[in-house]
Coordinates of C-alpha atoms and ligand atoms in Angstrom, one line a residue:
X83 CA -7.1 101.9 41.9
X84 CA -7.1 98.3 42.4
X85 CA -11.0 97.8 42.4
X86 CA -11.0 100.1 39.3
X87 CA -9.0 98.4 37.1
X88 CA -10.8 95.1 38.1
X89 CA -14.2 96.7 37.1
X90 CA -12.6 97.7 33.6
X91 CA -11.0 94.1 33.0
X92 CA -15.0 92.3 33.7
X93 CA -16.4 94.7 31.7
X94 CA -13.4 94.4 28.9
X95 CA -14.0 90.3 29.8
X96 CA -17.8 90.7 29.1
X97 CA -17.4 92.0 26.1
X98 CA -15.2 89.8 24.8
X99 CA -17.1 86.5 25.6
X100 CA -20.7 89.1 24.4
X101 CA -18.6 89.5 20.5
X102 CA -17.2 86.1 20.8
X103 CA -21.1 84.4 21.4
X104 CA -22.2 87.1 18.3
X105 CA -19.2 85.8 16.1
X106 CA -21.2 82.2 16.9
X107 CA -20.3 80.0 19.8
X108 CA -23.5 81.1 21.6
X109 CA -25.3 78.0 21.9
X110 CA -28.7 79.3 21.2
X111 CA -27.9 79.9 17.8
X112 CA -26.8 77.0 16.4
X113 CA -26.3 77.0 12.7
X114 CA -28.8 76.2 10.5
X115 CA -29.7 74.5 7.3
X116 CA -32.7 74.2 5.1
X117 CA -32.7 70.4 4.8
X118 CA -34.2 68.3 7.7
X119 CA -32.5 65.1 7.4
X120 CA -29.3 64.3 5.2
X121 CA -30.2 60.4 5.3
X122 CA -32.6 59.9 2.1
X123 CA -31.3 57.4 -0.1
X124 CA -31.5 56.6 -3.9
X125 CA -34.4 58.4 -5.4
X126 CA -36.2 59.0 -2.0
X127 CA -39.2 60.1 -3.1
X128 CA -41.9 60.6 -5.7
X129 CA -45.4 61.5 -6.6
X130 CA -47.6 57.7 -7.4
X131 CA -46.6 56.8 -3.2
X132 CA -49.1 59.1 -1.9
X133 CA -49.6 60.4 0.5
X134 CA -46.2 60.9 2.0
X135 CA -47.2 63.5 4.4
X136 CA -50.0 64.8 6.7
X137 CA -51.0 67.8 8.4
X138 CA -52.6 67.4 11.7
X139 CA -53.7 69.1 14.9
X140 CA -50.3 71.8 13.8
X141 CA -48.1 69.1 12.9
X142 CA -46.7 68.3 10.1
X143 CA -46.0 64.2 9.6
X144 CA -43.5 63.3 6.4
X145 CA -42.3 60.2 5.2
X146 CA -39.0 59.3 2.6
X147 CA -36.7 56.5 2.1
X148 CA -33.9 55.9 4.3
X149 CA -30.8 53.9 4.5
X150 CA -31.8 50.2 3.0
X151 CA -34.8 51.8 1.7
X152 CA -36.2 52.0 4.9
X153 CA -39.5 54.0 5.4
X154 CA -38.4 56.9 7.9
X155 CA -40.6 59.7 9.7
X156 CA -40.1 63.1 10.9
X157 CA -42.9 65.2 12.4
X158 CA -42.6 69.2 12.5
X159 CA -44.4 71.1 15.1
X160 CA -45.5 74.5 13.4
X161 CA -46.0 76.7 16.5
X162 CA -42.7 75.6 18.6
X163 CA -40.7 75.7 14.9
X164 CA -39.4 72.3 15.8
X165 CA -38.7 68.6 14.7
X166 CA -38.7 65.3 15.6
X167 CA -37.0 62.4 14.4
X168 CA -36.6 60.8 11.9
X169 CA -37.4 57.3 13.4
X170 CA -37.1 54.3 11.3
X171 CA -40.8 52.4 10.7
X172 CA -40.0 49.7 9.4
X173 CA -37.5 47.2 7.5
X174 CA -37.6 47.1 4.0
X175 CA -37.0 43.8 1.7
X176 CA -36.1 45.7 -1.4
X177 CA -33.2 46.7 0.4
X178 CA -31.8 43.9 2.1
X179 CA -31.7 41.4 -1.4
X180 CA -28.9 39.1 -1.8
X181 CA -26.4 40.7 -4.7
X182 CA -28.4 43.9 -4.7
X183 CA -26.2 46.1 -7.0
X184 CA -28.5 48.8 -7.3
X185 CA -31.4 51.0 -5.7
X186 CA -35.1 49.2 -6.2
X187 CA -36.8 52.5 -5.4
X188 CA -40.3 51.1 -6.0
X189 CA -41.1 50.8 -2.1
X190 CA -41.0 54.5 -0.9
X191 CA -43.3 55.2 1.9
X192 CA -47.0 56.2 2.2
X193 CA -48.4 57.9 5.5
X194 CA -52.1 57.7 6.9
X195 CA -53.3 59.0 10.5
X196 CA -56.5 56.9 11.0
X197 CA -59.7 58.2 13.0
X198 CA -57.9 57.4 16.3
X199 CA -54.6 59.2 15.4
X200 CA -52.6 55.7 14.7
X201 CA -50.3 56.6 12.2
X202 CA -49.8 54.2 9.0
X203 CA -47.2 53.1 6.9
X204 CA -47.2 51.4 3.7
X205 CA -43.9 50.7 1.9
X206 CA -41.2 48.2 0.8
X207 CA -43.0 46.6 -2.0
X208 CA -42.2 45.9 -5.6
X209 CA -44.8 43.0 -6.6
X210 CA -43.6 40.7 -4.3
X211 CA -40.5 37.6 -4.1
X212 CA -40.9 34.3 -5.9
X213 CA -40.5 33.2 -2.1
X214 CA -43.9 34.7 -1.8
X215 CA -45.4 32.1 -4.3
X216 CA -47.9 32.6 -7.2
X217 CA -49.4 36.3 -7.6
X218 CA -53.3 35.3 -9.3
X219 CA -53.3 38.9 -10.1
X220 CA -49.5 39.9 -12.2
X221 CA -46.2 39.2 -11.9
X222 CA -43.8 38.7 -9.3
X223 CA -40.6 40.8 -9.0
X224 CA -38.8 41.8 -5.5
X225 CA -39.6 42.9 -2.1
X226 CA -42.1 42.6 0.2
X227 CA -45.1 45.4 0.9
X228 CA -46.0 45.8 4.0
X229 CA -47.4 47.3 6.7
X230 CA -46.2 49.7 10.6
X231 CA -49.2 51.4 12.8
X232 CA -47.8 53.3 14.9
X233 CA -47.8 51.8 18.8
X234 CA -49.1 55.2 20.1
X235 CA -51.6 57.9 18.1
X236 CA -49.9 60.4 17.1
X237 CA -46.3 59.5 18.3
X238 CA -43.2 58.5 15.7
X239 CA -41.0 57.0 18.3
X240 CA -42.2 53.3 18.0
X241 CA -43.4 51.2 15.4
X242 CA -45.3 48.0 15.6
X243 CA -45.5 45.4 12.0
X244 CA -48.8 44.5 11.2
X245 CA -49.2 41.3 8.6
X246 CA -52.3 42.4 6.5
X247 CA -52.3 43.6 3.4
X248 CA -50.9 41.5 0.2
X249 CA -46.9 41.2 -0.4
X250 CA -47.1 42.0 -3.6
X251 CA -48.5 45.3 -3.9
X252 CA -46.4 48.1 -5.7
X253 CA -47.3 52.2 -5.6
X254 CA -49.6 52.4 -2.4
X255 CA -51.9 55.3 -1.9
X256 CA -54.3 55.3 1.3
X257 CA -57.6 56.9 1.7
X258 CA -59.3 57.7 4.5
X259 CA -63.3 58.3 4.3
X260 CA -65.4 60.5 6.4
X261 CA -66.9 57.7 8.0
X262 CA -63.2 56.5 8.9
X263 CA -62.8 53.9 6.1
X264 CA -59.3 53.5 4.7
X265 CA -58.7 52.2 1.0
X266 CA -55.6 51.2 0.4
X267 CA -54.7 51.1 -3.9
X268 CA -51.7 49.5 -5.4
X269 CA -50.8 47.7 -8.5
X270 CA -51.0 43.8 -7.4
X271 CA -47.6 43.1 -8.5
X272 CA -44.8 44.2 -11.2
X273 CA -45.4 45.8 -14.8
X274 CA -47.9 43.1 -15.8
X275 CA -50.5 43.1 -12.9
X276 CA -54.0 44.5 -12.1
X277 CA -54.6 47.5 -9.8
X278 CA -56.7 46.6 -7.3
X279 CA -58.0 48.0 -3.7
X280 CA -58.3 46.4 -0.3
X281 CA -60.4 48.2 2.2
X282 CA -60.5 48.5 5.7
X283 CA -63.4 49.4 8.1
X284 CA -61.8 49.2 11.4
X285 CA -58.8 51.5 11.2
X286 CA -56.7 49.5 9.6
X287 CA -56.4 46.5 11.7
X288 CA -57.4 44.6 9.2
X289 CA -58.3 44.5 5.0
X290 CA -60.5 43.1 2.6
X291 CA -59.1 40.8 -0.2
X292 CA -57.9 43.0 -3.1
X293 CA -60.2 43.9 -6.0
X294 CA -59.2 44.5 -8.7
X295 CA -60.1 47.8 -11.1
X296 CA -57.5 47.9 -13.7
X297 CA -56.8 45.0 -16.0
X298 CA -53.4 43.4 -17.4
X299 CA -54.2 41.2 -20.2
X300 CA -51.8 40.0 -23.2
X301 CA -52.1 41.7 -27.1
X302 CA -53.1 39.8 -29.9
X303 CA -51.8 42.4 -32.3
X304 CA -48.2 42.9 -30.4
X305 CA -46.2 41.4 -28.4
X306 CA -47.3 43.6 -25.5
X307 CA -48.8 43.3 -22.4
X308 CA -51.7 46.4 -21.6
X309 CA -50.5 47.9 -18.2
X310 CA -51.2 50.8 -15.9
X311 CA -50.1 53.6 -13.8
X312 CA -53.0 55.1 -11.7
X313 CA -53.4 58.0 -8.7
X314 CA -55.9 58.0 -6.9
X315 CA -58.1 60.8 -3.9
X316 CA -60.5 61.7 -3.1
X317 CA -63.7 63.5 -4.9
X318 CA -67.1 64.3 -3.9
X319 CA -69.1 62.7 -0.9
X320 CA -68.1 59.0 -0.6
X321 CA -66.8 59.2 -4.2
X322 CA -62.5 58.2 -5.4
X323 CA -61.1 59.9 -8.1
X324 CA -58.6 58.4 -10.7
X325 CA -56.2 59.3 -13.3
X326 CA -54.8 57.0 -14.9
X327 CA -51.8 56.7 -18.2
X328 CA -51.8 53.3 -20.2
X329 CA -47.7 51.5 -20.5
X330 CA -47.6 49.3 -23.5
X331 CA -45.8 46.6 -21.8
X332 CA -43.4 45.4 -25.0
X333 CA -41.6 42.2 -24.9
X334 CA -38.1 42.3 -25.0
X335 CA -38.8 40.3 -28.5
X336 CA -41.7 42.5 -29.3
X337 CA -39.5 43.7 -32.7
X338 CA -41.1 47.3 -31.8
X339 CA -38.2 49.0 -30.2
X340 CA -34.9 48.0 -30.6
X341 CA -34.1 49.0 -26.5
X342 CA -36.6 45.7 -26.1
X343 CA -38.6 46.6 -23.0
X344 CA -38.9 50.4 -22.5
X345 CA -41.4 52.3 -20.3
X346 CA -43.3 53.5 -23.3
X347 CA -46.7 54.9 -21.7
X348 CA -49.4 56.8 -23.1
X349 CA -52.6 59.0 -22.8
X350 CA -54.4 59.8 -19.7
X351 CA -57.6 58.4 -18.6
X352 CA -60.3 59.1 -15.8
X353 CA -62.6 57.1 -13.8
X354 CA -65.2 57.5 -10.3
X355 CA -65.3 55.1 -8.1
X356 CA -68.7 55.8 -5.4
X357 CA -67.4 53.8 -2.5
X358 CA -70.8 53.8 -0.9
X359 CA -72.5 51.7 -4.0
X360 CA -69.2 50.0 -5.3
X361 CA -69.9 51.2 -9.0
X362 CA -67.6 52.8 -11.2
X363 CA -68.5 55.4 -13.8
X364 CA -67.1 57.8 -16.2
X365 CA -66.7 61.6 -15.9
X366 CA -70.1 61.8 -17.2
X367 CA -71.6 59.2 -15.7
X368 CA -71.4 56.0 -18.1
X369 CA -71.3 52.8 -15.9
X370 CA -67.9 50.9 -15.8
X371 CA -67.4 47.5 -15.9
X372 CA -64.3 46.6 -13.1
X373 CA -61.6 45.2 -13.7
X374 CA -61.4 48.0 -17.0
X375 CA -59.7 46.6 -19.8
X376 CA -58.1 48.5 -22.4
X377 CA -60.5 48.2 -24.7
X378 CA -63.5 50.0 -22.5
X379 CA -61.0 52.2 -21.5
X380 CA -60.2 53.5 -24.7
X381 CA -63.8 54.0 -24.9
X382 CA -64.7 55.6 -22.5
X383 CA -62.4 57.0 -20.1
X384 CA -60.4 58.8 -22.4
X385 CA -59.1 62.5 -21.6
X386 CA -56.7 62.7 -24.2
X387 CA -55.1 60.6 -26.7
X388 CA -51.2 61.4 -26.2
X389 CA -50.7 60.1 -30.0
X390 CA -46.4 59.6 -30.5
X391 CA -45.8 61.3 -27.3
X392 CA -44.8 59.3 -23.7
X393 CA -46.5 60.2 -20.4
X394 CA -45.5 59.6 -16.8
X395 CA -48.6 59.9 -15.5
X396 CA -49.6 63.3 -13.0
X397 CA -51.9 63.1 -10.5
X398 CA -56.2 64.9 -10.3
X399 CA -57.8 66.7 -7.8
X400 CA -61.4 68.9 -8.2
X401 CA -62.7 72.4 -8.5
X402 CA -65.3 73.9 -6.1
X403 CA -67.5 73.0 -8.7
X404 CA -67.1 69.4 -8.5
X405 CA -65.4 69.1 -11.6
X406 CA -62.0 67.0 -12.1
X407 CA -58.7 68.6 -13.4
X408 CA -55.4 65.9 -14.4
X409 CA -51.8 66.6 -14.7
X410 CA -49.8 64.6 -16.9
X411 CA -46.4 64.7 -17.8
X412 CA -45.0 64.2 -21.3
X413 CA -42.9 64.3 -24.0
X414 CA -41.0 62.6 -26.8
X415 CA -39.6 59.6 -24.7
X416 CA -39.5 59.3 -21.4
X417 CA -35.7 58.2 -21.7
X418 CA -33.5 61.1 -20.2
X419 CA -31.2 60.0 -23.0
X420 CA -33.3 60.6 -25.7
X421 CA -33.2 64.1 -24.7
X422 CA -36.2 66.8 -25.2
X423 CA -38.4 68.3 -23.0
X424 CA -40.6 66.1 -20.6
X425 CA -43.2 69.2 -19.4
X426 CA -46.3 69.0 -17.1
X427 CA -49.3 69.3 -18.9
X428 CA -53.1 70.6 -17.6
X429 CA -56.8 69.6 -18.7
X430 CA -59.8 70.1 -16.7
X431 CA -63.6 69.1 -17.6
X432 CA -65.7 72.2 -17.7
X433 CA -69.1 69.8 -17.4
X434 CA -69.6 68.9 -20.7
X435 CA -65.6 68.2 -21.9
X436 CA -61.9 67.9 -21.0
X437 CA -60.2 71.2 -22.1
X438 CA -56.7 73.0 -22.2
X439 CA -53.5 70.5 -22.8
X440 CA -51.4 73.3 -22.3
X441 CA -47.9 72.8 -20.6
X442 CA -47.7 74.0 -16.9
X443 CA -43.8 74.7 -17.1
X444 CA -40.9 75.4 -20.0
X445 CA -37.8 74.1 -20.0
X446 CA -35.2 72.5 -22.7
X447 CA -34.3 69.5 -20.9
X448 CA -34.7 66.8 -18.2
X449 CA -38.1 65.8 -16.4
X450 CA -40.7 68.1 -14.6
X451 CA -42.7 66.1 -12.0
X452 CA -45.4 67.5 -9.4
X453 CA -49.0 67.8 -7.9
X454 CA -51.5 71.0 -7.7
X455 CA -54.1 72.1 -6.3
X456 CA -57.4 73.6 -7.7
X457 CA -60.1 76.1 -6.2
X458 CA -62.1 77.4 -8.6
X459 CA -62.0 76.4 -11.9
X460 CA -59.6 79.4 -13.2
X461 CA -57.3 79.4 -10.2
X462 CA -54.2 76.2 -10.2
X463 CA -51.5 76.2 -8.5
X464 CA -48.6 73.8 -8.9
X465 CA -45.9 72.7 -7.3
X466 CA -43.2 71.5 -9.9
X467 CA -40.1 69.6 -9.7
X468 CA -37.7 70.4 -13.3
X469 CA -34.4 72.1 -14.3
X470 CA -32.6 74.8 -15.3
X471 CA -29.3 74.0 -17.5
X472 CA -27.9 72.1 -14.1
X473 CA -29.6 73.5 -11.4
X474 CA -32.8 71.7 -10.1
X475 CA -35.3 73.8 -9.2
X476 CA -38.8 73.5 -7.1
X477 CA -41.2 76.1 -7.9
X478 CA -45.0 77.3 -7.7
X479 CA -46.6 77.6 -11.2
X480 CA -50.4 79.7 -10.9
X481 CA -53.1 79.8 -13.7
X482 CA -55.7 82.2 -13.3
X483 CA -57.6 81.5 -16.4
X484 CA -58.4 77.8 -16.1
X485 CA -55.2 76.5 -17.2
X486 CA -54.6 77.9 -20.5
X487 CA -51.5 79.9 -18.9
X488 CA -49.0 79.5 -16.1
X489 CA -47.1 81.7 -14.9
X490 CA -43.8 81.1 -12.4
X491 CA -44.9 83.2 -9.1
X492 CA -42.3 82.1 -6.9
X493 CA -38.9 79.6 -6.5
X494 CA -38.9 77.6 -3.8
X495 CA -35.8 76.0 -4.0
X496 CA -32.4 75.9 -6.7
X497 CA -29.4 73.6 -5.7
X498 CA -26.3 73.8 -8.3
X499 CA -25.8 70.2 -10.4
X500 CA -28.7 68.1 -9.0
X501 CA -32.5 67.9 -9.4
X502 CA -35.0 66.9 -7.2
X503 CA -37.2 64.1 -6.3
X504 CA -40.6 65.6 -5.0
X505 CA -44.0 64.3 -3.4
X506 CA -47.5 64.8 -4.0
X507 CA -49.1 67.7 -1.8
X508 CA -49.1 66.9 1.6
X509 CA -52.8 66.0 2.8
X510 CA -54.3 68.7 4.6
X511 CA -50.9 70.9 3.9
X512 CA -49.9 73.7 5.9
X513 CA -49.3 76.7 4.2
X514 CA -45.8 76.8 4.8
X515 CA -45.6 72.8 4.5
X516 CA -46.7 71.5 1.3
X517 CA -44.1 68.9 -0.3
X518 CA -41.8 67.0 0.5
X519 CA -38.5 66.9 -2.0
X520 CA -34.9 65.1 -1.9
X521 CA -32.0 66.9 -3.2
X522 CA -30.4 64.0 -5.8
X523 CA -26.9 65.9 -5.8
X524 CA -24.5 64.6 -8.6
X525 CA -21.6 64.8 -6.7
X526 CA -22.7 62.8 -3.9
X527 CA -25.0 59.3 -2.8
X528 CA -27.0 61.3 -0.1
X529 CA -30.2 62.8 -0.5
X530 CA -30.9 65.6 1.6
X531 CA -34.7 65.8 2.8
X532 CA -36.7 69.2 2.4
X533 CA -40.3 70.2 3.6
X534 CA -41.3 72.9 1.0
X535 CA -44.2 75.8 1.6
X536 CA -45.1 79.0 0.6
X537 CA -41.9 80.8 2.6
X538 CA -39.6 77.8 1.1
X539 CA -37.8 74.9 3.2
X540 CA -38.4 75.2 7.2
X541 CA -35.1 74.9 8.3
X542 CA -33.8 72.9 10.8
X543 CA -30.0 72.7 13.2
X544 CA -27.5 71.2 11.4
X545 CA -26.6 68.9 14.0
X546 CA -30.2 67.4 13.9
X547 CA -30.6 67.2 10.4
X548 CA -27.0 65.1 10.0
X549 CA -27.4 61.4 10.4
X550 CA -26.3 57.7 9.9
X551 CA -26.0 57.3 5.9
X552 CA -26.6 54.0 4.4
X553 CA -23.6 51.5 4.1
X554 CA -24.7 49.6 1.1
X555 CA -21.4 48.3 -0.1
X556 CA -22.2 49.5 -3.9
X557 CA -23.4 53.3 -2.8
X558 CA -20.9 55.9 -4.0
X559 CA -20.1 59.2 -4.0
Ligands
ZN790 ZN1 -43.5 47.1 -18.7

C-alpha cells in the first residue's frame, strides 16, 4: 500500500515538473526574439557604408553602430542556428567629442574578410578633426576614420588598430578583387571634398595615398559648392562600378533657400573604373578624365536628369548580361518635414540606353531606402526599407519585366511607431541572411539589430540579444 501510493505521488511529481518545463521553465527553451542585439545606437545603420556584412564558409559576419558609436560585430553560424557576439572593434571619435549633444552617425561600420580570412573594419570618420590638420582634398569636420583587422582570421573576439588609411575619410566601402586587391572609397573629408580611393595589395596591411575620382570645386554662378554622394562594387572582370547623385552644396548665404544649407541633391550618374589599366569610362565606353568635375559629368555620365526633384542616392549592381542597373531614391525634398513621398526609383541600360524610372515601392509618406539585386535583365528584387501610416516596414519588392513594375512578394518585418534603418545586401548573402536593419522605435533611444532573409529575422535568446546600452548623458527615451 505504502509502495503504491509512493509510485502514484513520482508519477503525479513527474508530471508536474513535465507541464511545469512545457508552461516554460525548461531551460532548453529559452524565449526567443527576432532581434540579435538591443545595443544599436542612433541611426545604426545605412546603405553608402557598405558592405556591412559578409557571408563566408556558412557564416554570416554583420556590423552596426554601438554604444559611442562604436563599430560592433556579430557572426551567425547558419548550420548550428547560433550567434556570437557582438564584440566591440574599435573606438570611435565621433562619439567621444567634448559637448557632443547629438548623434554624428556618419562613421557606421564597413566589413571586409581579406584573402587570408582577417576580418576588416572601417568606421568612425566624418572628414576628420581640425586636430588632424589641413585636408588638401575638402573640408574638415569631426571624428577620426580608422581602421581594426581582426588579430585572428575569421574570429570576432579580438581586435587589433591599424594606423593606415587617411583620418578624414567619410562613407567607406571596401572591395576586394579576385587577385586579393582591396580598394577602399570614401569621400576625403566633409560635404565639400573629393571622393577618392586608396588601394591595397597586401591584404590590407597597408594603402596607397588617396586618389581622387570625384571633384569639389566652388560655382561661379551660385554660391554653391559641386559635391557628391557615390556607391561603389564591383562589375565585370577587374572592372568597379559607380553610381553616383550630385548635392548642390549651397552656402548658408547662397539667397537660394531660405533653410541656408540644405541637403539639396540631384540626378544620378554612372561611371567604370577598370582597375587593371586605371582608366575610367562611361557606360558606353567614352574615356573619363579623373578627378570628374561637374561639368564632364553632366556630359557624360548622366542617367537621368532628376529636374525639381531631390535624390538620396541608391546603390547599382549588373545583369548576367553585363549591363548596369541604379536605384535612386527621390522625391520633392529630402526634408521629412516637407512632407511627400521619397520612393525608390529603377533604371537599367539595355546596351544602347538607360531605361524605366519607374518607382520600386508606393507609399504617402516618409523615406524608402534599400539595395537589390539583378539576374537577368527582367528579374529585380529589392529589399526596401519605408512606411506604412506608423508602422516601418522591411519588405521584398520583384520586377519581372525589367523594372517597369514591382510588385510587394513578401514582408519581412512591421514594428508599430518606428521605421527602420537598413544596409546594403550583405556580400555573398545567404538566402536566409540578406540585410541588416535597426529598429528606430519612437518611444525609446535603443535600436534593436535584425539580420533579415527570405524566412524574415533569424531569431536569437533574449538573454543573448539584451546588452549594455550607451550612457551618453544626452540619450533619452
Ligand atoms: Zn553640403
Amino acid at each position: 500500500m505504502t509502495r503504491m501510493i509512493y509510485v502514484s505521488f513520482t508519477i503525479l511529481l513527474s508530471l508536474l515538473l513535465g507541464g511545469c518545463s512545457v508552461e516554460g521553465g525548461d531551460k532548453s527553451q529559452p524565449q526567443m526574439v527576432d532581434y540579435f542585439a538591443d545595443n544599436g545606437t542612433g541611426n545604426p545603420l545605412a546603405v553608402v557604408q557598405q558592405p556591412a556584412g559578409e557571408y563566408h564558409n556558412g557564416i554570416t559576419y554583420v556590423s552596426y553602430q554601438g554604444p559611442f558609436e562604436d563599430p560592433y560585430i556579430a557572426a551567425y553560424n547558419h548550420e548550428a542556428q547560433s550567434w556570437l557576439g557582438p564584440f566591440r572593434a574599435g573606438t570611435s571619435d565621433l562619439g567621444r567629442r567634448v559637448g557632443r549633444t547629438k548623434f554624428d552617425n556618419h562613421g557606421k561600420p564597413t566589413l571586409l574578410i581579406d584573402d587570408l580570412g582577417y576580418i576588416h573594419i572601417f568606421y568612425g570618420g566624418h572628414g576628420g578633426d581640425k586636430h588632424h590638420g589641413v585636408n588638401t582634398l575638402g573640408d574638415v569636420h569631426h571624428g577620426a576614420n580608422k581602421h581594426s583587422i581582426s588579430k585572428r582570421p575569421l574570429d570576432i573576439t579580438e581586435w587589433e588598430a591599424v594606423d593606415n588609411i587617411s583620418v578624414f575619410g567619410t562613407y567607406n566601402q571596401a572591395i576586394k578583387m579576385d587577385n586579393g586587391d582591396i580598394y577602399l572609397f570614401y569621400r576625403h573629408g566633409a560635404h565639400r571634398s573629393d571622393w577618392v580611393y586608396q588601394k591595397s595589395t597586401d591584404h590590407g596591411r597597408t594603402f596607397q595615398p588617396p586618389v581622387s575620382f570625384l571633384k569639389h570645386k566652388r560655382r561661379t554662378d551660385v554660391k554653391a559648392v559641386d559635391s557628391w554622394y557615390a556607391w561603389v562594387t564591383r562589375g565585370e572582370g577587374n572592372e568597379l562600378i559607380i553610381s553616383f547623385d550630385y548635392h548642390l552644396c549651397l552656402d548658408h548665404d547662397a539667397g537660394i533657400d531660405s533653410r541656408g544649407h540644405v541637403p539639396r541633391r540631384h540626378d544620378v550618374h554612372f561611371m567604370v573604373f577598370n582597375t587593371e589599366t586605371d582608366e575610367w569610362r562611361t557606360v558606353d565606353n567614352q574615356p573619363l578624365n579623373i578627378p570628374l568635375t561637374r561639368e564632364e559629368a553632366e556630359q557624360k555620365t548622366l542617367v537621368m536628369d532628376t529636374g525639381d526633384m531631390w535624390t538620396f542616392n541608391g546603390s547599382t549592381h549588373l545583369d548576367n548580361k553585363g549591363n548596369p542597373h541604379v536605384s535612386i531614391n527621390m522625391g520633392k525634398d529630402i526634408g521629412e518635414k516637407a512632407g511627400g513621398p521619397k520612393l525608390t526609383y529603377h533604371l537599367r541600360w539595355d546596351g544602347n540606353e538607360w531605361l524605366g524610372g519607374s518607382p520600386v515601392n508606393g507609399q504617402k509618406s516618409g523615406i524608402s531606402r534599400g539595395d537589390f539585386e539583378v539576374t537577368d535583365p527582367n528579374t529585380i528584387r529589392f529589399i526596401i526599407s519605408d512606411s506604412d501610416g506608423k508602422d516601418g516596414v522591411v519588405a521584398e519588392w520583384l520586377s519581372r519585366d525589367g523594372g517597369d513594375s514591382f510588385i510587394k512578394t513578401r514582408e519581412l518585418l512591421r514594428r508599430k511607431n518606428s521605421t527602420f534603418a537598413t544596409t546594403a545586401m550583405i556580400k555573398n548573402a545567404h538566402p536566409d541572411a540578406q540585410v541588416i536593419v535597426g529598429q528606430i522605435a519612437r518611444d525609446t533611444a535603443d535600436r534593436k539589430i535584425f539580420l533579415l532573409g527570405q524566412k524574415g529575422p533569424i531569431q536569437r535568446p533574449l538573454k543573448d540579444a539584451t546588452l549594455p546600452k550607451d550612457t551618453s548623458t544626452f540619450v533619452s527615451k
